[in-house]
Coordinates of C-alpha atoms in Angstrom, one line a residue:
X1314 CA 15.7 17.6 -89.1
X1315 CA 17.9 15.9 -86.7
X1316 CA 21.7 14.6 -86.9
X1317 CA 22.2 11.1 -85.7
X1318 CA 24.2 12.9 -82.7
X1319 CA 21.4 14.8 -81.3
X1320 CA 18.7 12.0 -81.9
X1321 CA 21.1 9.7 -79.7
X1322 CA 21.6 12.8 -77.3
X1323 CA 17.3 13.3 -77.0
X1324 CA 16.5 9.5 -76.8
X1325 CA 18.9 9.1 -73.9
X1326 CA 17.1 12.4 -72.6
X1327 CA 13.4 11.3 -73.2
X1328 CA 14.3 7.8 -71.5
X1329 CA 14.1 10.3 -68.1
X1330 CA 10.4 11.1 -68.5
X1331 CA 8.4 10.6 -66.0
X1332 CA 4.7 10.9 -67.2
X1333 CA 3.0 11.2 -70.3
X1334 CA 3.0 14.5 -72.5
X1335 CA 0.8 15.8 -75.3
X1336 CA 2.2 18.1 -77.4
X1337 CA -0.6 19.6 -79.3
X1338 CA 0.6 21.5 -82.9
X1339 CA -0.6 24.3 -84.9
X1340 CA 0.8 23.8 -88.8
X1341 CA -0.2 25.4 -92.2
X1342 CA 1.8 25.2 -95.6
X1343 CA 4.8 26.7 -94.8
X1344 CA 7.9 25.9 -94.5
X1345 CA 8.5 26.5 -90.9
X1346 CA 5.1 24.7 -90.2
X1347 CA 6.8 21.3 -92.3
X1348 CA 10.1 21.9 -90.0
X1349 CA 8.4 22.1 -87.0
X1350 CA 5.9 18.9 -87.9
X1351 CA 8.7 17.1 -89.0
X1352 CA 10.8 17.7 -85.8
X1353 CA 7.9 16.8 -83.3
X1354 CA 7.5 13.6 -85.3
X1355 CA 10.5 12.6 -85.0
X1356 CA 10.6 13.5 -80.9
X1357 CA 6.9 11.6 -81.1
X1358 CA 8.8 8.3 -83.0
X1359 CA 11.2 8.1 -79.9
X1360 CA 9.2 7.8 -77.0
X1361 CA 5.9 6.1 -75.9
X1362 CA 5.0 8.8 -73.6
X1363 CA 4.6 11.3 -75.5
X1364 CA 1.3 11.9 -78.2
X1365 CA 1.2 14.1 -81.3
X1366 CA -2.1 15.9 -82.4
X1367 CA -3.0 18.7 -83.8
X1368 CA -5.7 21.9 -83.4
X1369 CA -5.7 25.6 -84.2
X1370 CA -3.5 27.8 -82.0
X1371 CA -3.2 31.2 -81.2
X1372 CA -0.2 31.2 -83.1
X1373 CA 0.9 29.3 -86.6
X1374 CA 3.4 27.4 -86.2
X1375 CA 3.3 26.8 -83.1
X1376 CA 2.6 23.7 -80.2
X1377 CA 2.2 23.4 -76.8
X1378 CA 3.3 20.4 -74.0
X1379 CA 0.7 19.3 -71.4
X1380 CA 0.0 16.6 -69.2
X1381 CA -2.7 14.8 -70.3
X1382 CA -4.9 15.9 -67.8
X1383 CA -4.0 19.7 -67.4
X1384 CA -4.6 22.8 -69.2
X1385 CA -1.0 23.8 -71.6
X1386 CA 1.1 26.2 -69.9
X1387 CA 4.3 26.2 -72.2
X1388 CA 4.3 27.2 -76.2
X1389 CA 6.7 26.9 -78.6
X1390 CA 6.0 29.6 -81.0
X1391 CA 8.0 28.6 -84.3
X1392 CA 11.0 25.7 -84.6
X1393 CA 13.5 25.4 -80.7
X1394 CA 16.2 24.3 -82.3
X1395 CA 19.8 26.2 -82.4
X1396 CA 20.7 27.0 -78.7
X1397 CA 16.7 26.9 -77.4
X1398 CA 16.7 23.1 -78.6
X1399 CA 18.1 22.8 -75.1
X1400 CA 15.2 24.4 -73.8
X1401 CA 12.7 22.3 -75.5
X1402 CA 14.2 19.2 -74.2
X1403 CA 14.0 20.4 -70.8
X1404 CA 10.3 21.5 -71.2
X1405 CA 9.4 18.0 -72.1
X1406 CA 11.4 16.0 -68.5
X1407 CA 10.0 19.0 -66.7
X1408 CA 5.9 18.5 -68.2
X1409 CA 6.7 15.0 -67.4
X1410 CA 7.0 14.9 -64.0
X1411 CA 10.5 15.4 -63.7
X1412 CA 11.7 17.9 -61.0
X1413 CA 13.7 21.0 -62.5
X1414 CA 17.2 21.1 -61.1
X1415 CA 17.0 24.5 -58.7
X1416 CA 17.2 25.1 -55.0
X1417 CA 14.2 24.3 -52.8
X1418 CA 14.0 27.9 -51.9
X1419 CA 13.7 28.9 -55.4
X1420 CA 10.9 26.3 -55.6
X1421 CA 8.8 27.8 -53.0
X1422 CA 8.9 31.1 -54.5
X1423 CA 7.8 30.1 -57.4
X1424 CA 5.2 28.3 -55.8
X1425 CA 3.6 31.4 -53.8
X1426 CA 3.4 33.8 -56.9
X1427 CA -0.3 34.2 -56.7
X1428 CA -0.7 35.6 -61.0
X1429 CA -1.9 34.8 -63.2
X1430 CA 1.0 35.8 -65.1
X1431 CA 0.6 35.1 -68.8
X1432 CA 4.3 35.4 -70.2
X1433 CA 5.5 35.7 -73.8
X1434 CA 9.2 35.9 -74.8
X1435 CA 11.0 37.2 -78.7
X1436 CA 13.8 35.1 -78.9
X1437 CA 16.6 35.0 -81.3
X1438 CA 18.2 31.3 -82.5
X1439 CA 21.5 32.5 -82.3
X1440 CA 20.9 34.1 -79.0
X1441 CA 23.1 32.7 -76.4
X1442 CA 21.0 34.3 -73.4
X1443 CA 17.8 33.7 -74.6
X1444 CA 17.5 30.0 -73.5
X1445 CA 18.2 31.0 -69.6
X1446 CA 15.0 33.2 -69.8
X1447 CA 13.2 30.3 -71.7
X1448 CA 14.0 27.8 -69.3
X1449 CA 13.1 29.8 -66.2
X1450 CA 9.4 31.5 -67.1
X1451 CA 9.2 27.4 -68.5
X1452 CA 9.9 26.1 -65.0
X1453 CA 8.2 28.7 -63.7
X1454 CA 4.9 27.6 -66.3
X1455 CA 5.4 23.5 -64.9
X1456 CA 6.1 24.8 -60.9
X1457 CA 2.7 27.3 -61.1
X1458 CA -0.4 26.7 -62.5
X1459 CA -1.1 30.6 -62.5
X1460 CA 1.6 30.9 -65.0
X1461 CA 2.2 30.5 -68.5
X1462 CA 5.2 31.1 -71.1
X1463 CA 5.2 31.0 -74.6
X1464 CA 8.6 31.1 -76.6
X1465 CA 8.3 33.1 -79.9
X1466 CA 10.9 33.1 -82.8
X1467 CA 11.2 36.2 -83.6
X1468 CA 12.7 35.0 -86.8
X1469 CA 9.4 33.1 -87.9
X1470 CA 7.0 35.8 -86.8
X1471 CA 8.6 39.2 -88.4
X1472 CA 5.5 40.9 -88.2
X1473 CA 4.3 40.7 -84.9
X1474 CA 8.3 41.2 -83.8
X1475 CA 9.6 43.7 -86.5
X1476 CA 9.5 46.6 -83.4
X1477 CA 11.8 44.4 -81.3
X1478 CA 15.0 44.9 -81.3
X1479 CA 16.9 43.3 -78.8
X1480 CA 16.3 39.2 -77.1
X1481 CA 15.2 37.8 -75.3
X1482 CA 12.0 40.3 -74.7
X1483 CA 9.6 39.6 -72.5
X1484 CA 6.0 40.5 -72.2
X1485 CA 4.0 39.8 -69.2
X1486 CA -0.1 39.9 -70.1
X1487 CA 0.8 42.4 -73.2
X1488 CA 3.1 44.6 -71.6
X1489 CA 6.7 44.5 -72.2
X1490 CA 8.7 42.9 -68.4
X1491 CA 11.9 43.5 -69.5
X1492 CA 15.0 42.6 -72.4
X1493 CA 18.2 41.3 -71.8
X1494 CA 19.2 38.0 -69.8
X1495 CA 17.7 37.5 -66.6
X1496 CA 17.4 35.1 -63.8
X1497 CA 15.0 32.8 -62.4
X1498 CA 15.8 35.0 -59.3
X1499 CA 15.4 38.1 -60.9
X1500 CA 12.4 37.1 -62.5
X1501 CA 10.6 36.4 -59.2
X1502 CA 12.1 39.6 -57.3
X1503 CA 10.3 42.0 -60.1
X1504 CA 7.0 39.6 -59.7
X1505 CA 7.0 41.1 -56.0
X1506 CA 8.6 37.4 -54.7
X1507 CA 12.5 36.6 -53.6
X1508 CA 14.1 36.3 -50.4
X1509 CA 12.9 38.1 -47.6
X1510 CA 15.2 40.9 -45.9
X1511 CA 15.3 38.8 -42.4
X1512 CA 16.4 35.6 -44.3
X1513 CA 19.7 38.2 -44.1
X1514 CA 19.4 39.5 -41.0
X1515 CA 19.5 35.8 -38.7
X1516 CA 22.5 34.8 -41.0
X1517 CA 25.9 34.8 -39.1
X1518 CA 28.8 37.1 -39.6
X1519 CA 30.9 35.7 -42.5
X1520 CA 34.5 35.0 -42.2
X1521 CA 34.7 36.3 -45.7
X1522 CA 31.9 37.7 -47.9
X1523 CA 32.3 38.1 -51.3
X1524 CA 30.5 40.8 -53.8
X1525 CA 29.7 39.6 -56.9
X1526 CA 29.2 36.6 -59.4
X1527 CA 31.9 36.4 -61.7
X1528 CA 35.4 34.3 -62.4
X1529 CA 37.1 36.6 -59.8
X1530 CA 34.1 36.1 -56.8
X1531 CA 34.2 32.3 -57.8
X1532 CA 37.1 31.9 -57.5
X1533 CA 37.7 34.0 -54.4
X1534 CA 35.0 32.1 -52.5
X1535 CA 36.4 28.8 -53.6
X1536 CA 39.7 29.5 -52.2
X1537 CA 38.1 30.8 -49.5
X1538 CA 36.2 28.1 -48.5
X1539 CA 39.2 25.4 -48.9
X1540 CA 40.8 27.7 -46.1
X1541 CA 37.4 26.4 -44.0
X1542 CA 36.4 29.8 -43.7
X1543 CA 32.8 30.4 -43.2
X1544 CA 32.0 31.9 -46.7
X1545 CA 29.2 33.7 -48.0
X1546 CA 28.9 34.9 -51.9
X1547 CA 26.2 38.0 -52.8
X1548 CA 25.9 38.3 -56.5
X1549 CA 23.3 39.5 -58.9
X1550 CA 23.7 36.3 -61.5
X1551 CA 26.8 33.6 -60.8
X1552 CA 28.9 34.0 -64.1
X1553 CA 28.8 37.7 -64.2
X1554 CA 29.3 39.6 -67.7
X1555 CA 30.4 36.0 -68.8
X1556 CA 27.0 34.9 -69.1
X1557 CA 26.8 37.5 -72.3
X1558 CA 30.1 36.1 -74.0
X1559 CA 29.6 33.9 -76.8
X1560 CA 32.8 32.4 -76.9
X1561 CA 35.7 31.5 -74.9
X1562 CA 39.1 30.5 -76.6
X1563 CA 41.9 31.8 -74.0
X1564 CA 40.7 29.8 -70.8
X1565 CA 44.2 28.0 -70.3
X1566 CA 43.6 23.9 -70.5
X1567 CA 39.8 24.8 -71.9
X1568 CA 40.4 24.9 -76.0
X1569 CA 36.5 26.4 -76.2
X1570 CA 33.6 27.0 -74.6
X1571 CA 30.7 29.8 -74.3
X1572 CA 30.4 32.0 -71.7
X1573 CA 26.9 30.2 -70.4
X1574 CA 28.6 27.2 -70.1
X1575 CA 31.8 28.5 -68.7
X1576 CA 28.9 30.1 -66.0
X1577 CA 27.1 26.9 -65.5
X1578 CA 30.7 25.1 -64.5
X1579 CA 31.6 28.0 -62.2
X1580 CA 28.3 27.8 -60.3
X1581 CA 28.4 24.1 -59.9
X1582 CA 32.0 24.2 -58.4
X1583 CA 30.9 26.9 -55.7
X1584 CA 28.2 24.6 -54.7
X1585 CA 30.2 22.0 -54.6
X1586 CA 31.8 23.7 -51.5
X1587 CA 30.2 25.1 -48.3
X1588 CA 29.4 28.4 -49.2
X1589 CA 26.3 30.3 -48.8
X1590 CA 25.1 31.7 -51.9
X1591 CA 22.8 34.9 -52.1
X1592 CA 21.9 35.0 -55.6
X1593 CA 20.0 37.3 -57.4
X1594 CA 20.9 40.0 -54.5
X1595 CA 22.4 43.8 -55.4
X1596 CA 24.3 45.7 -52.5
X1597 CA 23.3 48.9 -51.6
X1598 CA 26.0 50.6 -49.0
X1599 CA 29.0 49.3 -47.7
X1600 CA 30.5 50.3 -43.8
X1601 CA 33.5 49.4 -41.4
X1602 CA 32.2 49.8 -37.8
X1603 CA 33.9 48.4 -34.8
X1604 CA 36.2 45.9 -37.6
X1605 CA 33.7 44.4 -39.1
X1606 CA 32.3 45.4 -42.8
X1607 CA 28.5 46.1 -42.6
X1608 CA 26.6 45.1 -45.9
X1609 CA 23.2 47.0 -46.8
X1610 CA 21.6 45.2 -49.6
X1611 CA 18.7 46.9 -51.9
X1612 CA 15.6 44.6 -50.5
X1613 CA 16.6 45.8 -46.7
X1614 CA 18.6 42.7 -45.5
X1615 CA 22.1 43.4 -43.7
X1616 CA 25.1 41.1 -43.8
X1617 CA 28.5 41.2 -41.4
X1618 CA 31.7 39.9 -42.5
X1619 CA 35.4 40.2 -40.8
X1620 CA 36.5 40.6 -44.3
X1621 CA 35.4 41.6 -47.7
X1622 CA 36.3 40.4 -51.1
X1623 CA 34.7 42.6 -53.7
X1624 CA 34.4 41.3 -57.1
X1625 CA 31.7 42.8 -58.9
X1626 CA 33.9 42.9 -62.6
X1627 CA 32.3 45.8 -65.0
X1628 CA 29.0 46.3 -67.4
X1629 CA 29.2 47.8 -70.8
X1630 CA 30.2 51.6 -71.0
X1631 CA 27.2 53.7 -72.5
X1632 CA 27.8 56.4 -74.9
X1633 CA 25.8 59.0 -72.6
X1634 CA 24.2 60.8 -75.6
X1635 CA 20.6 61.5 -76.1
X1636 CA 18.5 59.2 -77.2
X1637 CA 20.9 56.2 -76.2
X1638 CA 18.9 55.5 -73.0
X1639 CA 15.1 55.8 -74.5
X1640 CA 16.1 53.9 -78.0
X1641 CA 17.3 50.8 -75.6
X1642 CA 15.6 47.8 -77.0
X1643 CA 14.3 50.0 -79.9
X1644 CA 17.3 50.6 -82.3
X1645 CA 20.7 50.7 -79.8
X1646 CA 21.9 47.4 -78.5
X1647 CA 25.1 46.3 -77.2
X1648 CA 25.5 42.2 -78.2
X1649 CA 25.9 41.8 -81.9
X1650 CA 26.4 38.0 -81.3
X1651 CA 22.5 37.9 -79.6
X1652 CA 20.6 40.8 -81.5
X1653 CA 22.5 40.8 -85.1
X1654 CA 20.0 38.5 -86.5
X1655 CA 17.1 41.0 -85.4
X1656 CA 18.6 43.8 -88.0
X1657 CA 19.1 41.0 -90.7
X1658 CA 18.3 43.3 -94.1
X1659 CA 18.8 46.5 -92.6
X1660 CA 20.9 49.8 -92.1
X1661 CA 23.2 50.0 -88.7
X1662 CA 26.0 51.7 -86.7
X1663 CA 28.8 50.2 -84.9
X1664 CA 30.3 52.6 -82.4
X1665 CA 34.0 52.1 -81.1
X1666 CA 36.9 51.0 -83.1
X1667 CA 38.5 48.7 -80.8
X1668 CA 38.7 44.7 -81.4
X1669 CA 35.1 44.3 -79.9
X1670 CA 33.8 47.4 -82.4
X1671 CA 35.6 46.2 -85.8
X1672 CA 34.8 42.6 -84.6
X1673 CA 30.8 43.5 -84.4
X1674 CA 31.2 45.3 -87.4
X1675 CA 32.2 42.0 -89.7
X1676 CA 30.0 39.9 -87.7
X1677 CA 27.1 42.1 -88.7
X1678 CA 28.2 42.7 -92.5
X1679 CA 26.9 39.3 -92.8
X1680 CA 23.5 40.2 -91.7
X1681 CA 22.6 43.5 -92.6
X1682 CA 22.1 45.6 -95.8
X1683 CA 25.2 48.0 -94.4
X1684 CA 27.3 49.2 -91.4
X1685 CA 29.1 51.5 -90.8
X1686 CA 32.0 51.4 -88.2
X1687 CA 32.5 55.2 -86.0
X1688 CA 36.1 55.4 -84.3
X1689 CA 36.1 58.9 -82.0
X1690 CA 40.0 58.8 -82.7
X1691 CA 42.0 59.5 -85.7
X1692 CA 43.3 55.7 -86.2
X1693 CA 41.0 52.5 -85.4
X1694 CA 42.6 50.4 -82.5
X1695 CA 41.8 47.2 -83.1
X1696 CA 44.1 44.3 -84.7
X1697 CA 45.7 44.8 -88.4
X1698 CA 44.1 41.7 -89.5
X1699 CA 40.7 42.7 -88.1
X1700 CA 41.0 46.1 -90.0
X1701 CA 41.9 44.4 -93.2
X1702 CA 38.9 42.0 -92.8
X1703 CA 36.6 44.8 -92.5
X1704 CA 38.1 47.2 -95.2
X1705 CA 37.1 44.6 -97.6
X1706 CA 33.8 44.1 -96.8
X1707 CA 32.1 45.7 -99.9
X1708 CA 28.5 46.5 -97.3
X1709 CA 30.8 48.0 -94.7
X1710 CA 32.1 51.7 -94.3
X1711 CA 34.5 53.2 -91.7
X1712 CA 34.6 56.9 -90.4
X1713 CA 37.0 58.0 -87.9
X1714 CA 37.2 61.2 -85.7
X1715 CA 33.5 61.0 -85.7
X1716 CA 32.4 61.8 -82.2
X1717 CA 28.5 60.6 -81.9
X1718 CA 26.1 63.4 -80.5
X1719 CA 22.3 62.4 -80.5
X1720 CA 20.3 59.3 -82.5
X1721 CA 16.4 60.2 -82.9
X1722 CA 13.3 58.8 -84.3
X1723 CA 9.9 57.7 -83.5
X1724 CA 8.4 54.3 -82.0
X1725 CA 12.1 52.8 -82.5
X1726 CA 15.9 54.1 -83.6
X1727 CA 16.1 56.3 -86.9
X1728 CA 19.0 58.1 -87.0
X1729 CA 22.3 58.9 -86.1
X1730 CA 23.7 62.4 -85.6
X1731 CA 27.9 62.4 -85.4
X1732 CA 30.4 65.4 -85.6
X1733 CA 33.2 65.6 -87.3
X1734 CA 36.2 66.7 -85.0
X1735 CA 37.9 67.7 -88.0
X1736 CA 35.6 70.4 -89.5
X1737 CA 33.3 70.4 -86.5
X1738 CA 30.4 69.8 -88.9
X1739 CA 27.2 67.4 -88.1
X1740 CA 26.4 64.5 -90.2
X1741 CA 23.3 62.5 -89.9
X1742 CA 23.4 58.5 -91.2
X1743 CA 19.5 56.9 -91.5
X1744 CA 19.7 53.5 -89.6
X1745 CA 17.9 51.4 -87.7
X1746 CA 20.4 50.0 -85.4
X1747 CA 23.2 51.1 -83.3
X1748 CA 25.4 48.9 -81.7
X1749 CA 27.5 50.5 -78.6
X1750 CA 30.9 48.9 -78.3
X1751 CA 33.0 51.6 -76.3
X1752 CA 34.4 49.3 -73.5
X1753 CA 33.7 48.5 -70.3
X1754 CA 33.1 50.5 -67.1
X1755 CA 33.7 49.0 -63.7
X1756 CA 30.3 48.4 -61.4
X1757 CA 31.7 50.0 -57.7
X1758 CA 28.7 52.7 -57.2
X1759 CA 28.2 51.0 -54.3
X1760 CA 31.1 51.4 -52.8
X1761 CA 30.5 54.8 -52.0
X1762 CA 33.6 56.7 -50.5
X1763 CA 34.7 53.6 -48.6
X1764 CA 37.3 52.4 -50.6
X1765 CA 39.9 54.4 -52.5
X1766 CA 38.9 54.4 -56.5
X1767 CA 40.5 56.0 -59.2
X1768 CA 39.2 58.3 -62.0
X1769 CA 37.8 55.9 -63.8
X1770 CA 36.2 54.3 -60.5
X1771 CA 38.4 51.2 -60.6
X1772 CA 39.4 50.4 -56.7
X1773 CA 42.9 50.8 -56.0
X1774 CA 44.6 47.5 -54.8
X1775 CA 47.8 46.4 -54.3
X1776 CA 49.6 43.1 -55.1
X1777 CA 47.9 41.4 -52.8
X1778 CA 44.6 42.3 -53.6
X1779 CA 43.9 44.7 -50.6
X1780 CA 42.5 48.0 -50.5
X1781 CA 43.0 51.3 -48.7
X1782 CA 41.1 49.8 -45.7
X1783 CA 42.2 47.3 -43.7
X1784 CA 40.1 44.1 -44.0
X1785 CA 38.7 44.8 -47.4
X1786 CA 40.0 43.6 -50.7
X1787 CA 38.8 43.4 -54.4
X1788 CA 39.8 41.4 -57.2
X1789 CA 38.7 41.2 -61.1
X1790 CA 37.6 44.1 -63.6
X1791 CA 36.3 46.5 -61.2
X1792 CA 39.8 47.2 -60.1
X1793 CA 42.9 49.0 -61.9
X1794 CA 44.2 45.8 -62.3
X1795 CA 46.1 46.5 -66.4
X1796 CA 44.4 43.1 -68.1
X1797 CA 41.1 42.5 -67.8
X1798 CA 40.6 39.0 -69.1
X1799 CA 38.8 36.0 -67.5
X1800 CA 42.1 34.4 -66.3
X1801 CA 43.6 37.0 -65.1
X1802 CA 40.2 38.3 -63.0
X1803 CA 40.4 34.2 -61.4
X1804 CA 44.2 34.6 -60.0
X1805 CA 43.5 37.9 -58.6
X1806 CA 40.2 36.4 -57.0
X1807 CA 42.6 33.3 -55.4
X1808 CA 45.1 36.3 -54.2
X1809 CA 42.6 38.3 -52.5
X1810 CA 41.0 35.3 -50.5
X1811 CA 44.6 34.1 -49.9
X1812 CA 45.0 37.6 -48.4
X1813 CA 41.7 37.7 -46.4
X1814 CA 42.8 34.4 -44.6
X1815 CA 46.2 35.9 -44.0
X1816 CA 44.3 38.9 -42.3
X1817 CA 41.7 36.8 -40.3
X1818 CA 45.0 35.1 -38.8
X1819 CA 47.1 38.3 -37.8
X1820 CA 44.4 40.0 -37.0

């Protein structure tokens, strides 16, 4: 079940436990019940503190982790192995005794949630955001006796998760909480916890404050803080739209990595720096009054900086049709990577005929029974070799000058409806799945009127990063900057705090 590698990886990892755990198992004559036994065994043979039994769950296979004298909070519903093997591990220091690596303030929240909350999340193997949610409502689980998580393959229990289509997917006592990657932060903010407004309101006014979590905010507030300004950082997740990439193979001195662990090393070097972090924080309204920029962020709290970096990169461009928006979750999904496996045996769409579009496309031939690829324009755009790939995919079809219209169907995604802008006749493909790859569109609602944007609501900047209005500069993919790439988005973040600094000194 396990390679030498990761047995010498776990028994370095279980030598940090702190406390005894039971992890109690649920197996029948299947083959994911055997994997599963035959995994915990081997976890049992390496450590001491921890005891194997077994009993009847609500779910087969499944197990749970406990101190020997509490209740079980956290489940494992099926085999953690693939990327949640992380989150297993973690669950088993954490039941231990061992303290979860997270800010004190964090802690606390999570400690007043009154619940109970009785959590259950679909995950995907393959998923590369599903651990992140795994490991928070489990730290959550270990921090508040009121709560409890349970981790569910979706994989290993196709019935009870044939109407999900997207992971992670959480359910909070029955009800679905909400899909897609999300923060401890967030998490607690849409319990009814988080930060207070008036944590906001005592803070001092920033030298420079920077909007938004991503390679270019990172790296703006790291430059900005070696200058020994007095920094602050606002941002929804650290790691941005990075979080969601699967891999990274054009990060200059960095062969590969993923996107999550590309995040991970950008949030460690920004604490490695005095600079206050607002996390899990979205800005409301942005104003210049008497030369200083006044932030107003969604819970209430107000921020007031000299000068202001904004960095808050781009989200994926919808299709704006009816039924994208009410099949989200059921049928139309946007990471092929994370929710592929979901559609495994089944009819989909691939929208956009661009690298990321043809890319999904062959990625998904491997899963599905077919796909078919729908370019608006005459001529697909991505890369030769990319088209070739896909022409030769004998479960893949390609239709151009198709210009999508409506998808339809019942509980979940059915259909998709597509015009011909040739003949200007409707054509109606039965699927299941429809995966939106159009682009990206840059996140500067808030901006407001403030700053100068163009048509396609990038902000205007110049070379140095600085706006229409003096004392405000932006950096990354929410500006008209040509390449939007990760590299490019940290050199522009550099320039603009390089910029700020040279403003806080002439002016």
């Amino acid at each position: 079940m396990l390679n030498d590698t990761l047995k010498q990886q776990l028994a370095q990892y279980l030598e940090l436990m702190e406390g005894d755990v039971v992890i109690t198992a649920s197996a029948g004559d299947d083959k994911t019940s055997k994997d599963m036994m035959d995994l915990l065994t081997q976890i049992k043979e390496m450590s001491s503190r921890i005891t194997l039994k077994e009993a009847s769950l609500k779910r087969t296979p499944s197990f749970t982790l406990a101190r020997p004298d509490e209740e079980a909070r956290i489940t494992f519903a099926g085999v953690p192995l693939g990327h949640e093997f992380t989150s297993l591990v973690l669950a088993l220091l954490q039941v231990s005794g061992r303290a979860p690596k997270a800010d004190q303030s964090v802690i606390d929240q999570i400690k007043k949630l009154e619940g109970p909350f009785n959590f259950e999340t679909f995950i995907s193997l393959t998923c590369t955001k599903c651990p992140d949610v795994v490991q928070a409502l489990n730290m959550m689980a270990v921090l508040n006796p009121n709560i409890t998580h349970t981790m569910i393959d979706g994989a290993a229990f196709r019935e009870e998760s044939k109407d999900i289509m997207a992971v992670p997917t959480m359910f909070l006592d029955g009800e679905e909480f909400g899909s897609g990657k999300a923060t401890v932060e967030e998490i607690i903010g849409k319990l009814g916890g988080g930060a207070d407004a008036s944590e906001f309101d005592t803070k001092e006014t920033f030298d420079v404050l920077v909007i938004g979590g991503g390679p270019a905010s990172g790296s703006a507030a790291i430059y900005a803080a070696r200058k020994g300004l007095r920094t602050g950082i606002v941002a929804e997740r650290i790691g941005g739209q990075v979080n969601d990439t699967a891999g990274i193979e054009n990060f200059i001195t960095v062969k590969e990595t993923t996107g999550p662990e590309f995040s991970q090393n950008l949030k460690e070097h920004i604490n490695s720096y005095d600079i206050d972090v607002m996390n899990a924080v979205r800005v409301e309204k942005l104003e210049k009054i008497d030369d200083l920029v006044h932030v107003t962020l969604e819970n209430g709290g107000k921020l007031t900086s000299k000068t202001l970096i904004i960095g808050t990169g781009a989200k994926w461009r919808n299709m704006n049709v009816p039924g994208e928006a009410e099949y989200q979750t059921k049928g139309v999904a946007y990471c092929p990577h994370c929710d592929g496996p979901l559609f495994e045996g089944k009819r989909v769409a691939v929208v956009g005929g661009g690298n990321s579009g043809v890319e999904a496309a062959i990625d998904l031939a491997g899963i599905v029974k077919h796909v078919t690829l729908l370019e608006f324009g005459e001529e697909l755009r991505a890369d030769k070799v990319l088209q070739d790939r896909l022409a030769s995919l004998n479960n893949a079809e390609i239709i151009k000058s198709a210009a999508t219209k409506e998808l339809t169907g019942d509980a979940t995604l059915k259909a998709l409806t597509y015009v011909d802008r040739n003949t200007n006749e409707e054509h109606t493909l039965d699927l299941e799945g429809v995966f939106v790859q159009i682009g990206l569109v840059p996140s500067t609602e808030f901006v407001g009127d403030l700053v100068a944007r163009n048509n396609r609501g990038e902000i205007i900047v110049d070379k140095d990063g600085a706006t229409n209005v003096p004392g405000i500069f932006a950096a990354g993919d929410c500006t008209d900057q040509t390449y939007k790439q990760i590299i490019i988005s940290m050199g522009s973040g550099a320039t603009a705090a390089l910029s700020a600094f040279d403003y806080l000194i002439r002016n």
